[in-house]
Every structure is written in C-alpha cells, then in structure tokens.
Coordinates of C-alpha atoms in Angstrom, one line a residue:
Chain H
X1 CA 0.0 0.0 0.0
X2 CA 1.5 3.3 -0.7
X3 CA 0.8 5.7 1.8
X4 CA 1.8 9.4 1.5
X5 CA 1.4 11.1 5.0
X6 CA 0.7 14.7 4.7
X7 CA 2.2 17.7 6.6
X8 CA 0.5 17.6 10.3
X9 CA -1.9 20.5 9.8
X10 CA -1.0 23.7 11.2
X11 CA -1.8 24.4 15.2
X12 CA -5.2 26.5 15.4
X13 CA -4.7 30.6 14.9
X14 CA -3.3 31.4 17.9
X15 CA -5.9 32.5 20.7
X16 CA -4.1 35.2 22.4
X17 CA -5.0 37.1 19.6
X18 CA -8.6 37.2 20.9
X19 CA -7.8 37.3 24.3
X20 CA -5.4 40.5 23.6
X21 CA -7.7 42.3 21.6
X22 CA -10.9 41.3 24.8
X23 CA -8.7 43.5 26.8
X24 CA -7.4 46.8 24.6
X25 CA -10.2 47.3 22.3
X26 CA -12.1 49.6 24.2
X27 CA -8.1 51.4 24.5
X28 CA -7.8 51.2 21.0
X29 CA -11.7 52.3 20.0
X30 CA -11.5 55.0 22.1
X31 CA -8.3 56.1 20.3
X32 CA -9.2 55.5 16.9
X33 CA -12.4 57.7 18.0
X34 CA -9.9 60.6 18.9
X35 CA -8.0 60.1 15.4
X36 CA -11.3 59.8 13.2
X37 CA -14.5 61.5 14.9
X38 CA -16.7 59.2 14.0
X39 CA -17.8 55.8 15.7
X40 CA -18.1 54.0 12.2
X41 CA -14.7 55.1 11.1
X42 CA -13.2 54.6 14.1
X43 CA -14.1 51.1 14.2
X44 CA -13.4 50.7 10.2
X45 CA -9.6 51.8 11.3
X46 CA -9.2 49.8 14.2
X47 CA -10.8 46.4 12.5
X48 CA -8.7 47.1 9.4
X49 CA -5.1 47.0 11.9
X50 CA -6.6 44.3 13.5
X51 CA -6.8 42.1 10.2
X52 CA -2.9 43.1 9.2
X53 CA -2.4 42.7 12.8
X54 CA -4.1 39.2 12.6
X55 CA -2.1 38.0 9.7
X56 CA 1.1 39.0 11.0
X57 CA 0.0 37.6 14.7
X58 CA 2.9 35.7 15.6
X59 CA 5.2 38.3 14.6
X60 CA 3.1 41.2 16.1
X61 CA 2.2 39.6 19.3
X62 CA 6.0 38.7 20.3
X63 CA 7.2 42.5 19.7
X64 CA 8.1 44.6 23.0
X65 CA 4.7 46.3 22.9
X66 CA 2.1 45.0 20.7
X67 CA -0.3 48.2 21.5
X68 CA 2.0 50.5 19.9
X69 CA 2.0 48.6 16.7
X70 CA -1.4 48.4 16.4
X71 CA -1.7 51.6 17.2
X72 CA 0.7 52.8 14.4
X73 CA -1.5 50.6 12.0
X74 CA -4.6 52.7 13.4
X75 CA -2.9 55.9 12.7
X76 CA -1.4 54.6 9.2
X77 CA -4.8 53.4 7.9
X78 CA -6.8 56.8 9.0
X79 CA -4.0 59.2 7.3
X80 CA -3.8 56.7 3.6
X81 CA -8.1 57.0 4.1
X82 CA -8.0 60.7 4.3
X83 CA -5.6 61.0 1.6
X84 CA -7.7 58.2 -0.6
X85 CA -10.9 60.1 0.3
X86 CA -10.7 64.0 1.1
X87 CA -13.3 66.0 -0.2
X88 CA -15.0 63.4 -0.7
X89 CA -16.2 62.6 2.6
X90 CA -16.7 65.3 4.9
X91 CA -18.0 63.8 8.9
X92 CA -20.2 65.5 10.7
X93 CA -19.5 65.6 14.4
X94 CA -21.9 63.8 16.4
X95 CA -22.8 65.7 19.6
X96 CA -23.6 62.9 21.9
X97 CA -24.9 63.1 25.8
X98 CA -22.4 64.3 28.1
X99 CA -21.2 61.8 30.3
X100 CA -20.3 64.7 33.0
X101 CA -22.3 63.8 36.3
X102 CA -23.6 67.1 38.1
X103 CA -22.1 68.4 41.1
X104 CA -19.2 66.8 40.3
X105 CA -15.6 68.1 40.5
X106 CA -16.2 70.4 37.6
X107 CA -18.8 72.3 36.5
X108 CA -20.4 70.3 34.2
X109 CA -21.4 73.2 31.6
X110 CA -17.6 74.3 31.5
X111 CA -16.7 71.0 31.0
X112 CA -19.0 70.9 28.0
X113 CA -18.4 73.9 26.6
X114 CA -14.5 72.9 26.5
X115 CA -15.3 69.3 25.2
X116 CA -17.4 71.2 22.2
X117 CA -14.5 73.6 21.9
X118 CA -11.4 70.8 21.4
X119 CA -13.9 68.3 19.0
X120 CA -13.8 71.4 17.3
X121 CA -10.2 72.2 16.8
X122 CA -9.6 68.3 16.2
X123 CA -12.5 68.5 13.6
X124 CA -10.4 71.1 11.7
X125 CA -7.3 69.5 12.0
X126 CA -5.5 67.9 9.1
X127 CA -5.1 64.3 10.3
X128 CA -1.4 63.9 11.0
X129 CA -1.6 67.1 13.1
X130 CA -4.6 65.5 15.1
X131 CA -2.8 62.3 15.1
X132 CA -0.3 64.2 16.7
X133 CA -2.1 65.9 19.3
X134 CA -4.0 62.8 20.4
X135 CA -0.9 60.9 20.8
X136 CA 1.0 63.6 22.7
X137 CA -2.5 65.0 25.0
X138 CA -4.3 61.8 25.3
X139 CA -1.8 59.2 24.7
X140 CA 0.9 61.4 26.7
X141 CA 3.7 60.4 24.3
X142 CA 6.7 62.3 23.9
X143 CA 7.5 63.6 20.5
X144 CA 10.7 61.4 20.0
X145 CA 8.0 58.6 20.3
X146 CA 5.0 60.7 18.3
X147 CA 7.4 61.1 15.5
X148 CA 8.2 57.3 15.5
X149 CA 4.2 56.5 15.4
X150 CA 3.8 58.8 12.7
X151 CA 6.7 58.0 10.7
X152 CA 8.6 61.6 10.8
X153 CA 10.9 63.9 12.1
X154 CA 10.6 64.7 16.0
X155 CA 10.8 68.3 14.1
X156 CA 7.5 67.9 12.1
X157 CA 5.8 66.2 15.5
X158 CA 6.6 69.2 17.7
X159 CA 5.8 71.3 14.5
X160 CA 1.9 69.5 14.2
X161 CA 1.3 69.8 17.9
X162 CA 2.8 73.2 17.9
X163 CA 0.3 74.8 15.1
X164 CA -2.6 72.4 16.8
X165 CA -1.8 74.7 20.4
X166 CA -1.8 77.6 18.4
X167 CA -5.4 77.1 16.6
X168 CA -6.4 76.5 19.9
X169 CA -5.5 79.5 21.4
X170 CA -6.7 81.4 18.4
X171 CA -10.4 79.9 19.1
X172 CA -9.8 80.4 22.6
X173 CA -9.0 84.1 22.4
X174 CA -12.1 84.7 20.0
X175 CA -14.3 82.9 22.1
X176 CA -13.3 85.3 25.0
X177 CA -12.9 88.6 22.7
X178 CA -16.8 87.5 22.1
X179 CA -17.8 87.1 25.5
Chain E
X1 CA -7.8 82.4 29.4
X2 CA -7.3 78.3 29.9
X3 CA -4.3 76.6 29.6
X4 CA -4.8 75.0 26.0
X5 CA -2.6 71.9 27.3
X6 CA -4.9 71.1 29.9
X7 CA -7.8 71.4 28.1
X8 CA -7.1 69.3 25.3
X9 CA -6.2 67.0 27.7
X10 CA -9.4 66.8 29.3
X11 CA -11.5 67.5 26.4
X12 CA -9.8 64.5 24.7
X13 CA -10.4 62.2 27.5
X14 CA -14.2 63.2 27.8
X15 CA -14.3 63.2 23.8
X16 CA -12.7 59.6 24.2
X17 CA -15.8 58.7 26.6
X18 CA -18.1 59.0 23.8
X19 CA -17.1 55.9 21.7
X20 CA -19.4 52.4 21.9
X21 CA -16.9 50.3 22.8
X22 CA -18.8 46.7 22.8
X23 CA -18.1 46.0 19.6
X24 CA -16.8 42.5 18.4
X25 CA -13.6 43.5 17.0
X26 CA -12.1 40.0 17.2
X27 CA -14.4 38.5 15.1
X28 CA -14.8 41.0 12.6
X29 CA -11.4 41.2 12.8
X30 CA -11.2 37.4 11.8
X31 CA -14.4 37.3 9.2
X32 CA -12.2 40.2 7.7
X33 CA -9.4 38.6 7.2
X34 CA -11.3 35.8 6.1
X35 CA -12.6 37.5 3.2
X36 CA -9.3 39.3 2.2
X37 CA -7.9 35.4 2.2
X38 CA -10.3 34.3 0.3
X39 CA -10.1 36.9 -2.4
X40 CA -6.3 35.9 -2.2
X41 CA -6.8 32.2 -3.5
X42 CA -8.9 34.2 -5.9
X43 CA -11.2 33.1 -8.9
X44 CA -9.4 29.5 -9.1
X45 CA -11.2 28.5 -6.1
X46 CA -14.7 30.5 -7.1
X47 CA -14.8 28.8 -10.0
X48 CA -14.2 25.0 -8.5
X49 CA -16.9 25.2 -6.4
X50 CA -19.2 26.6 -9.3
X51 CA -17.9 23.3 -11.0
X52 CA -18.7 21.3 -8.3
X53 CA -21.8 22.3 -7.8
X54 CA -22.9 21.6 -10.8
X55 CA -20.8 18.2 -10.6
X56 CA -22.2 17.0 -7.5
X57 CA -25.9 16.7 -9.0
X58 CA -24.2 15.5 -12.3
X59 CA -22.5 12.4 -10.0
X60 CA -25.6 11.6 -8.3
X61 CA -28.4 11.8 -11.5
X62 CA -26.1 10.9 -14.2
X63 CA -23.5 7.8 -14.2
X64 CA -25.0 4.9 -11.8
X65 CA -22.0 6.3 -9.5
X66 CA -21.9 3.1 -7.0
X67 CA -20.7 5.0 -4.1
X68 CA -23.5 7.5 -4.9
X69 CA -26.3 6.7 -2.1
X70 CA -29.1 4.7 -3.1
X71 CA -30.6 5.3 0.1
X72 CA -31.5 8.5 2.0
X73 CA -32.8 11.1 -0.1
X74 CA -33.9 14.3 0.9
X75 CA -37.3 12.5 1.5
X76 CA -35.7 9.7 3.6
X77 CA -34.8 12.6 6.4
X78 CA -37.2 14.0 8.3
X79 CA -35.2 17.4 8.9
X80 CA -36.4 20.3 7.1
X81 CA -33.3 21.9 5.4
X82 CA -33.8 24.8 4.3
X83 CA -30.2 25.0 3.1
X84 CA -29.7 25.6 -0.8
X85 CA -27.8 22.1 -1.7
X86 CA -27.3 20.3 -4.9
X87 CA -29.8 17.4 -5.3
X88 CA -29.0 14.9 -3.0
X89 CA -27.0 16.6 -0.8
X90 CA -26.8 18.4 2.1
X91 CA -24.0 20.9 3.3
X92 CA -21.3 20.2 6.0
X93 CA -19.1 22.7 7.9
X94 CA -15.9 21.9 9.7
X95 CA -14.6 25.2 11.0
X96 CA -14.9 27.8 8.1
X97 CA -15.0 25.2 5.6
X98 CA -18.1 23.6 3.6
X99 CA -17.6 20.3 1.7
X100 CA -21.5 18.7 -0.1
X101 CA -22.0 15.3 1.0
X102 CA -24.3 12.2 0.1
X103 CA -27.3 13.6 1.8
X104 CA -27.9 9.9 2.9
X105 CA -24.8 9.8 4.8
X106 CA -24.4 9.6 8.7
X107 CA -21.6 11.3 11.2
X108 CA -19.1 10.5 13.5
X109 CA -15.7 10.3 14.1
X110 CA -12.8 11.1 12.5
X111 CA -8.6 10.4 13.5
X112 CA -8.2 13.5 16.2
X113 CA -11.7 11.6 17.9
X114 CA -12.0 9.0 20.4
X115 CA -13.7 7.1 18.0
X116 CA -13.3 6.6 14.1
X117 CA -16.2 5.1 12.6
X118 CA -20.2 6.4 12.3
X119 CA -22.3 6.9 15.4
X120 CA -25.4 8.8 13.8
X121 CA -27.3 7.6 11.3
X122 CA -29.1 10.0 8.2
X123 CA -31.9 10.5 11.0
X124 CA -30.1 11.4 14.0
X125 CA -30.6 8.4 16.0
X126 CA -27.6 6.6 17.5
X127 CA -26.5 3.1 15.8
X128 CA -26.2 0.0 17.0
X129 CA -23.0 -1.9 17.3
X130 CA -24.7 -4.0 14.3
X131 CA -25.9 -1.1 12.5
X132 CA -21.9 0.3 12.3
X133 CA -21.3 -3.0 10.6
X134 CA -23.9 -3.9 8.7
X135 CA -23.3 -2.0 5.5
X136 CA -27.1 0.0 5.4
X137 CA -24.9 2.8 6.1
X138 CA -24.0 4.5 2.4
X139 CA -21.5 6.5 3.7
X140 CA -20.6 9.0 7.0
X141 CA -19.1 12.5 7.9
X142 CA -16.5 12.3 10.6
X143 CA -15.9 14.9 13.0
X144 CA -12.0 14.8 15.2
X145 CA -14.6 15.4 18.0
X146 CA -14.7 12.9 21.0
X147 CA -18.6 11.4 20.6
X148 CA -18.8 10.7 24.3
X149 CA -17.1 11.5 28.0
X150 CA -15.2 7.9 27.0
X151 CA -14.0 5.9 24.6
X152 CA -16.5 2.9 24.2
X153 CA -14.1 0.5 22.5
X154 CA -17.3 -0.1 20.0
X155 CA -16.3 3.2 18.6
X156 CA -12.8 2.6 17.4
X157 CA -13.8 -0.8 16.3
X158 CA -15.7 -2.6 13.7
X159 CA -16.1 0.0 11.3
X160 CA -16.6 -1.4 8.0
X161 CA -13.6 -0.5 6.0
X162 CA -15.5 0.0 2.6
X163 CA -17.7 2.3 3.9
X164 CA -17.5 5.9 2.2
X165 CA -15.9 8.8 4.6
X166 CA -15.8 12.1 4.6
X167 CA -13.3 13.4 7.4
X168 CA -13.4 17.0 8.6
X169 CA -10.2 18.3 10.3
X170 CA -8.5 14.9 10.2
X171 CA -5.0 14.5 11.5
X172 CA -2.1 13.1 9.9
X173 CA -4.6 12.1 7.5
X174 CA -3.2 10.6 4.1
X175 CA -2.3 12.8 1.0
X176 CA -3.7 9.7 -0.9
X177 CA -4.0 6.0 0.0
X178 CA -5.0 2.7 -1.6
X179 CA -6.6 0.3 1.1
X180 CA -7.0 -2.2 -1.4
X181 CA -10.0 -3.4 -3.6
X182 CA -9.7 0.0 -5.3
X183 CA -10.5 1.9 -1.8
X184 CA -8.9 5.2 -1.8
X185 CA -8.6 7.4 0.7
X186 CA -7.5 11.0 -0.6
X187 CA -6.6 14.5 1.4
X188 CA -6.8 18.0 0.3
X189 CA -6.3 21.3 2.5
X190 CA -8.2 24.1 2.8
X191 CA -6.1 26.7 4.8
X192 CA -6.0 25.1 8.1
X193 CA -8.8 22.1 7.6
X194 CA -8.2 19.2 6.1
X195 CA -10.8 17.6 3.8
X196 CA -10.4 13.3 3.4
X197 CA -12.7 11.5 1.5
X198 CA -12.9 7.4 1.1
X199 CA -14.5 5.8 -1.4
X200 CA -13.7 3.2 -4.2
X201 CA -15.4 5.6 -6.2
X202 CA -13.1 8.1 -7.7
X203 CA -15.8 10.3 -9.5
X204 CA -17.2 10.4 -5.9
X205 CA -14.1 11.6 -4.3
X206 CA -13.1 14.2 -6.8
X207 CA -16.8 15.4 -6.5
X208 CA -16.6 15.9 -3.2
X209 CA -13.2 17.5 -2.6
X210 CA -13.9 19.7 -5.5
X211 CA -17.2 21.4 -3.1
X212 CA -15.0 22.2 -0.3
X213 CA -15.4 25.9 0.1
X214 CA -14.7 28.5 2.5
X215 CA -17.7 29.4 4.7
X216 CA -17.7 33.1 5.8
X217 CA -20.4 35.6 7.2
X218 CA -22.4 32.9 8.3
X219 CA -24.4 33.1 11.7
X220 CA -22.2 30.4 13.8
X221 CA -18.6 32.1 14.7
X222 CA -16.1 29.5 14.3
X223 CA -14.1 30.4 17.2
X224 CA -16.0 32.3 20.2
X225 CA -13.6 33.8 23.5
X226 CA -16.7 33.4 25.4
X227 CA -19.7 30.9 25.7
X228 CA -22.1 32.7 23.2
X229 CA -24.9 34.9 24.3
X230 CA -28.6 35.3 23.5
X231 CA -30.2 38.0 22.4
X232 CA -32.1 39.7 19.4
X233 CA -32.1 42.3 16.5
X234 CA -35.0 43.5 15.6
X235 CA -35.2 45.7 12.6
X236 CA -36.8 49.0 12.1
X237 CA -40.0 49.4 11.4
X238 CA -42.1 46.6 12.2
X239 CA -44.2 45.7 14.8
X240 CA -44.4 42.7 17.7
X241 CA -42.2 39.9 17.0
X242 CA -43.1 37.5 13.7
X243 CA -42.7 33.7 13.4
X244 CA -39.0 32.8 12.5
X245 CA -38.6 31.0 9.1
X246 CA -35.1 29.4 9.6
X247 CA -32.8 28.6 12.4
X248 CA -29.4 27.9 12.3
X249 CA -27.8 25.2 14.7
X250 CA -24.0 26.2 16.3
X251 CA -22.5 23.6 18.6
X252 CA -19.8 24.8 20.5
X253 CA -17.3 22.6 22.7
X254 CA -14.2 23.7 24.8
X255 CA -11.5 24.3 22.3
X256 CA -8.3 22.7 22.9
X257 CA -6.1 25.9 24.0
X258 CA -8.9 28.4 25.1
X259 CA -12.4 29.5 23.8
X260 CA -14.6 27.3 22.4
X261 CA -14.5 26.0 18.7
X262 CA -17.4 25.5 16.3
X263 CA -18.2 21.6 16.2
X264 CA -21.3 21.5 13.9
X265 CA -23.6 23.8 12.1
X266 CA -26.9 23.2 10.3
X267 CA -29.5 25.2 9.3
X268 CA -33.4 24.2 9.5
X269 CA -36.6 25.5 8.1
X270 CA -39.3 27.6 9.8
X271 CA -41.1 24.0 11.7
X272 CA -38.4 23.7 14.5
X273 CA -37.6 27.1 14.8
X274 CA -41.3 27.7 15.6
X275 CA -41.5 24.3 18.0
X276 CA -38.4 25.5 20.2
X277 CA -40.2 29.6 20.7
X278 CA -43.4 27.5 22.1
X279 CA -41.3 25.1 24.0
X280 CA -39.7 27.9 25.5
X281 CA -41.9 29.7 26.2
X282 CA -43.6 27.2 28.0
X283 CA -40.4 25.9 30.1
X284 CA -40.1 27.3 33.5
X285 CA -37.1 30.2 34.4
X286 CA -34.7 28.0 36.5
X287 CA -35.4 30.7 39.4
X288 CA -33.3 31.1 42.0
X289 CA -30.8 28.0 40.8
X290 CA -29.4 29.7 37.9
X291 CA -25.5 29.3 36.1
X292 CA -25.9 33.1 34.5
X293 CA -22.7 33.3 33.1
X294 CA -21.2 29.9 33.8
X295 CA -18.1 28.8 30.9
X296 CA -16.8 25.4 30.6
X297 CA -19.2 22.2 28.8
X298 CA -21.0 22.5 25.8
X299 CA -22.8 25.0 24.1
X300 CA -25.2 25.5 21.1
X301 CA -26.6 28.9 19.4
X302 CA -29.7 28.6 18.1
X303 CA -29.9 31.5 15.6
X304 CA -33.6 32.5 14.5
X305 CA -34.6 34.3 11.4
X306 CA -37.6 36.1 10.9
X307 CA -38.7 39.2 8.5
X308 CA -38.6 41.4 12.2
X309 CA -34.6 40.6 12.5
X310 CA -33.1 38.2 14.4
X311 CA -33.0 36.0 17.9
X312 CA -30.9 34.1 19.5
X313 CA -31.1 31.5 21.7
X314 CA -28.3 30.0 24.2
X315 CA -28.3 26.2 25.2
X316 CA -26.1 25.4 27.9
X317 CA -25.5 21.4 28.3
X318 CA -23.8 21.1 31.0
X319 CA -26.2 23.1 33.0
X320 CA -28.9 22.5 31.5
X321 CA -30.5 25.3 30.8
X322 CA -31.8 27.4 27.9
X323 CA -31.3 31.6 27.5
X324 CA -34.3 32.9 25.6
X325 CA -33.6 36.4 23.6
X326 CA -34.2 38.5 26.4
X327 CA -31.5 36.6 28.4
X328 CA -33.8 34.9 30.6
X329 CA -32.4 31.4 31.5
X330 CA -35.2 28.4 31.5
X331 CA -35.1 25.2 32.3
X332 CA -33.8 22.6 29.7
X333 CA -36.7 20.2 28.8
X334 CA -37.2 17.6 25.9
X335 CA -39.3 20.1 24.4
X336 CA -36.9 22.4 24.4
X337 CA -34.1 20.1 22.5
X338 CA -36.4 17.8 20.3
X339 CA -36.7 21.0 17.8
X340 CA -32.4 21.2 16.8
X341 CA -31.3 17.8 18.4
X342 CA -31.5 16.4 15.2
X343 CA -28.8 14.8 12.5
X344 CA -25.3 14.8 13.2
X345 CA -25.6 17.5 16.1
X346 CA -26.0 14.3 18.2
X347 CA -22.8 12.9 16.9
X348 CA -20.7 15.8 18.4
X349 CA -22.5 16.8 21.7
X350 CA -22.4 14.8 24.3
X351 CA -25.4 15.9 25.8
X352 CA -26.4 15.8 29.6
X353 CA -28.1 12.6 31.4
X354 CA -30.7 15.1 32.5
X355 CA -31.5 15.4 29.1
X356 CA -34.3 12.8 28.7
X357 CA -34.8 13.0 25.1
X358 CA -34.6 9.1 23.8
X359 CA -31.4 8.5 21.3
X360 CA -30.6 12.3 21.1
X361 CA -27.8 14.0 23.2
X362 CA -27.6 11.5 25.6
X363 CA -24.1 9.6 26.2
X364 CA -24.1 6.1 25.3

C-alpha cells in the first residue's frame, strides 16, 4: 500500500489574539475615535489593523509592545483614508450626551463647553496634526515617540502639535474677545 | 484664558468617553481577514466550487455512481433543510470550511476523535454496534470530536472499512491512500482544515473535494472567546415579533487551547424554529438555581430568522438550561431540545443525562 502522509496541519490561529484584543479594544476604540471623529470610522480603522495585525500575529504579538503597533496601524490606515478620500467625505461631528455627572468636581457646563471647543479644533485639524495631538494629550507620548508612530521627524511632531496649540488659542481668544 | 494643554487634555479624555466600545472586534477582525484570504486564493477556487456544484448533482443523477447513495434522499430525512444544496446533498461545515455530501450519509468520528467510525445515522438516531457493521450505512461524515465522555471500545472498532468517509479536520490524514480493492482514501487542504474522502469511487471523491469551500459571514462564529450569548435584533419598522422561518444550529465545545471552537452547524426551516419559541416559552425560568454566566461544557446557538430581524437563543448542556432572547435562562426540557437535536448534532455533543430526550444528546 502506498501511503503518503501529509504535513501535520498547522496548530489553530493562535488565541491570544482574541484574548489581547478582549482587553485593549475599548483602549484602542477610544483612540481610533480621537484620530477619526466618527464611531463607524473609528471602528473601520481599528478592525482594518486588527486584520494586518491578525495575519502577521505571531510576529506582532511577540514585539516589545504589541499596542504601539497596532496603534501605528490605526494611525497609518486613518492618514492613507484621508488621503484616498478627502473632499469626498466630509463627517459631521456627532454631539452625543455628556457623560459629566452634576455636582461633580467640575462644573459640568464648563466642561462641555471645552469638550465642544477641542472636537472642534480636532475637527479642523488635518489628520497627521490631530494624530499628533491625540498621541501627545491623550496618549501622553513624547515627540521622540509621536514622531516614531507617525513615521517623521521629532521636528515635524513638535511642528503639528505646535500649530494644533496655536489654533487652539486662536479659538480660545475669540471665544473670549466675544464674551 | 485656559491653559490650552490642559484642556485638550481633558476634552480629549471626555471626547474619548463617547465611543461604543462593545463592539466584536475579534471576530470582525477574523471574518475580515477571512474575506481578504479568500479573495487571495482568488477566482481558481470560485470557479471550482461553481464546477462542483454543478458536478455534484451530475455524479448523483447521471452515471450509476456506486458509491452514490441509493438510500437516504432528501425524503428519507425528516429534517427540514432549508439549506440551498445540490440534489441529493446536504452541506457540511468543519470550522470555516463547507464540503457537499451524500445527503444519505451519517456522522461520526474522524482520526483527532476518540472514536473513528459512524455513530449517527441519516436520521439522527444513534446506531447499534450491528448497524456500524452492517453495510445499510452508504456512507458518513467524521468529526475529530470525542462522541462521548469515554471511549467505548465499539467506537474505534468494527467500522466497516468500505464504507465511504468524509473526514473533517482529520489528523495526519493521508495525501492519498489505496486500502485495497480499489479503496482510496484522498486528502486536500483548505487553509487550516483538512478535507479526506474514502471511497472506491473516484468520480465520488473528486466530487466531493472539488465542493470544499470556505464558509464566511455565516451566523455560527467559528471560534467564540466566550460561551455565546442570547439575544435579538429586531429591525426597524415593524411591529411585535413575527414567526422565525429558519434557524441555524451552532454547537460549540471547549477548544483545545482556550475559547470554544465551532463543532457543527446546520440550518433548518421555519417547523423547528417555531417548535423551540413554544417550548420555551412554555419551560419554566430556573429561578433562583441559575448558572448566569457559567463557561466550561458545551454550548449550542440557536440562531432564529424572521422578517422582524433576528433572535438568538443560548443552550447550555452542561447546565442544563436554555437563554431565551431577552437573556432569561429556562429550564432545559425535551421540548426544548427535540426541535435542533437532530442529524449529526448528536454525533458531536455529548449531551447531559438530564437530558431525557430518547437516542438524542444522551451519552451512550
């Protein structure tokens, strides 16, 4: 009898991938969120790294942190989209229900008020300038590192958040010259 | 004026607040990359399981096939498929693969299993030691799924060795063998699955490995973190529930590292999706005894259709119990099983004693 024994078939796709992604998707929603504005998009950019991330699991789950990768994949997908599709898709913020809880450490109007005033600015914001800001004011990265996320000079990175701080202000002082 | 540093910092952090973050990025992460790998093997692949679709009703209708079944037409099994399958066959799933069958077959196991050999015949019920022998058996499926707590040596012995196989999943399963008498036994790989098909028919087995075909966007995951979870979908715009016209059948069992891995799927017609909302209806809330969020044992999703969107209900085997839409956990009854305990579901689950539903889900 001639028997031809096949190649033993490959171990099942490893389940830490499930188990990782269980525990920072919320992290990495609320991020892509902050990068895209929208809850649709921000899910579209965090699933899309997730497939690359999926197909490359082995690889990408034994790096030092697995997060920042991802996260780099989140930020790459959301800048090539905007480039693909600018001017052709224009969001529209969303103004959801305040989560502030009244009579809470802050008054809850301010808190809304500024909340409306930054979706703003990051509305307006080219998106490697708003990548940069969420990564340095949410993710509290330091521009050595923002630059390495975004693939530029530490230069460029103090350069987006720089003109991002400066639009703020702008709004800022309008908002009081018109109070 | 504020410090613009610290309000972008809060603003972001309440802006972050804002995002839905139950959303099941794992598995559309997966089903994703599912469909960007199956784009990847391309139209090759499209186009052989057009062929085969069309060949498998050629191989039963047109040649006097031998190994095509003589027995166990559609009419021969009392489930009501509602599944679109060439004539005479019926569709199996093995993880996120689909291979077309004999629809007269039965199911069992498969190397990987306990046992090799059929357990279920085309009905559901559970042969006899004679019945595995006796050659009324066309044909079966086989599972690498133990078929009961243990090993009864009946399992792993006295298979007929002419009988036509299909194995789903084998292991260290043979590229191609000749048992002798013209009995070949042939492989092929579909990603991670392998598809094995016996049979001294050769038209048979090409016919058969030529259907396997990746299964994607389906309602049964085949991987879940997490036992699965009832609950429904309505859509927009209509009124009070309406009668489901399909449920789909996911048995889940502990997979081997973590999670739990998709054993069996099936899909039935509008009768026993309506029998198992009256049964549950009917069944009594298991009250204050409850195993809300239990993990472990054996699972099955039982996904309803209807034009109002969907429902899901959650059987948990090895507390018995069964999570209507709403998430309210009733107790298990035969009533409650009789409905999706049918065909080869009872070859992979080993059911529960308490289970007192005659030749279905109970261990042998």
């Amino acid at each position: 009898m001639d028997v031809r024994v096949s190649a033993r078939p490959a171990p099942v796709v490893a389940p830490p991938f499930d188990d990782w992604v269980a525990a920072r998707s919320a992290a990495l929603l609320r991020f892509a969120y902050l990068l895209t504005g929208s809850q649709s998009e921000a899910e579209d950019a965090v699933q899309s790294a997730l497939e690359r991330a999926l197909a490359r699991w082995q690889h990408v789950s034994r790096v030092d942190d697995p997060e920042t990768y991802v996260r780099r994949m989140i930020v790459n997908e959301h800048i090539s989209l905007w480039r693909r599709w600018r001017r052709r898709v224009s969001p529209v913020a969303v103004v959801r229900e305040s989560n502030v809880v009244a009579g809470g450490p802050t008054d809850p109007a301010e808190v809304v008020a500024s909340t409306d005033v930054v979706r703003r600015l990051c509305a307006q914001l080219p998106p490697a300038q708003r990548a940069a800001v969420v990564l340095r004011f949410y993710q509290d990265l330091d521009y050595r590192e923002i630059a390495a996320l975004l693939g530029c000079a530490e230069a460029t990175a103090r350069s987006h958040v720089h003109r991002a701080l400066h639009a703020l202000r702008r709004e800022l002082a309008e908002e009081d010259g018109d109070a | 004026m504020r410090d613009p540093e610290e309000m972008l910092r809060e603003g972001l952090g309440h802006l972050a607040d804002e995002v839905g973050t139950r959303v099941p990025l794992a598995q559309r992460a997966r089903a994703g990359r599912r469909r960007r790998t199956r784009r990847m093997v391309g139209v090759a692949t499209a186009a052989a399981v057009l062929v085969a679709a069309g060949g498998v009703g050629a191989a039963l209708h047109g040649s006097g096939s031998s190994a095509a079944p003589s027995v166990g037409t559609p009419t021969d099994v009392p489930t009501q498929h509602s599944v679109l399958a060439p004539d005479g066959y019926r569709l199996e799933v093995w993880q996120n693969v689909g291979v077309y069958v004999p629809v007269g077959w039965g199911w069992g196991g498969a190397p990987g299993a306990c046992g090799v050999g059929p357990s279920v015949g085309a009905d559901g019920h559970r042969l006899t030691a004679a019945e595995r022998t006796d050659g009324v058996l066309p044909g079966y499926v086989g599972r690498p799924v133990a078929q009961t707590p243990r090993c009864p040596k009946s399992a792993t012995q006295g298979t007929s060795a002419a009988m036509p196989f299909v194995w789903l999943g084998a292991k260290d399963a043979p590229v191609e063998a000749n048992l002798g008498h013209g009995f070949v036994v042939e492989s092929q790989k579909y990603g991670d699955t392998t598809v094995t098909v016996g049979s001294s028919d050769a038209r048979l087995r090409r016919t058969i490995l030529a259907s396997a075909h990746w299964m994607t966007g389906g309602a049964c995951a085949d991987w879940l973190g997490t036992p699965p979870m009832s609950g429904e979908q309505p859509s927009v715009g209509t009124a009070g529930p309406v009668a489901p016209y399909a449920m789909t059948v996911c048995a889940y069992a502990p997979a081997a590292m973590s999670g739990y891995q998709l054993l069996y799927q099936e899909q039935l017609a509008d009768g026993p999706a309506k029998q198992l909302v009256d049964a549950v209806s009917d069944a009594k809330p298991t009250g204050e005894f409850s195993c809300f969020g239990a993990s472990g044992g054996e699972w099955v999703l039982l996904h309803l259709t209807a034009a109002d969107g969907t429902r899901d209900y959650v059987v948990d085997l090895s507390c018995p119990s069964i999570a209507d839409p709403s998430g309210l956990q009733h107790e298990l009854t035969s009533a409650d099983v009789l409905p999706w305990a049918v065909d080869g579901v009872n070859a992979v689950l080993h059911g529960s004693p308490l289970i007192d539903v005659p030749g279905r889900l109970i261990a042998q």
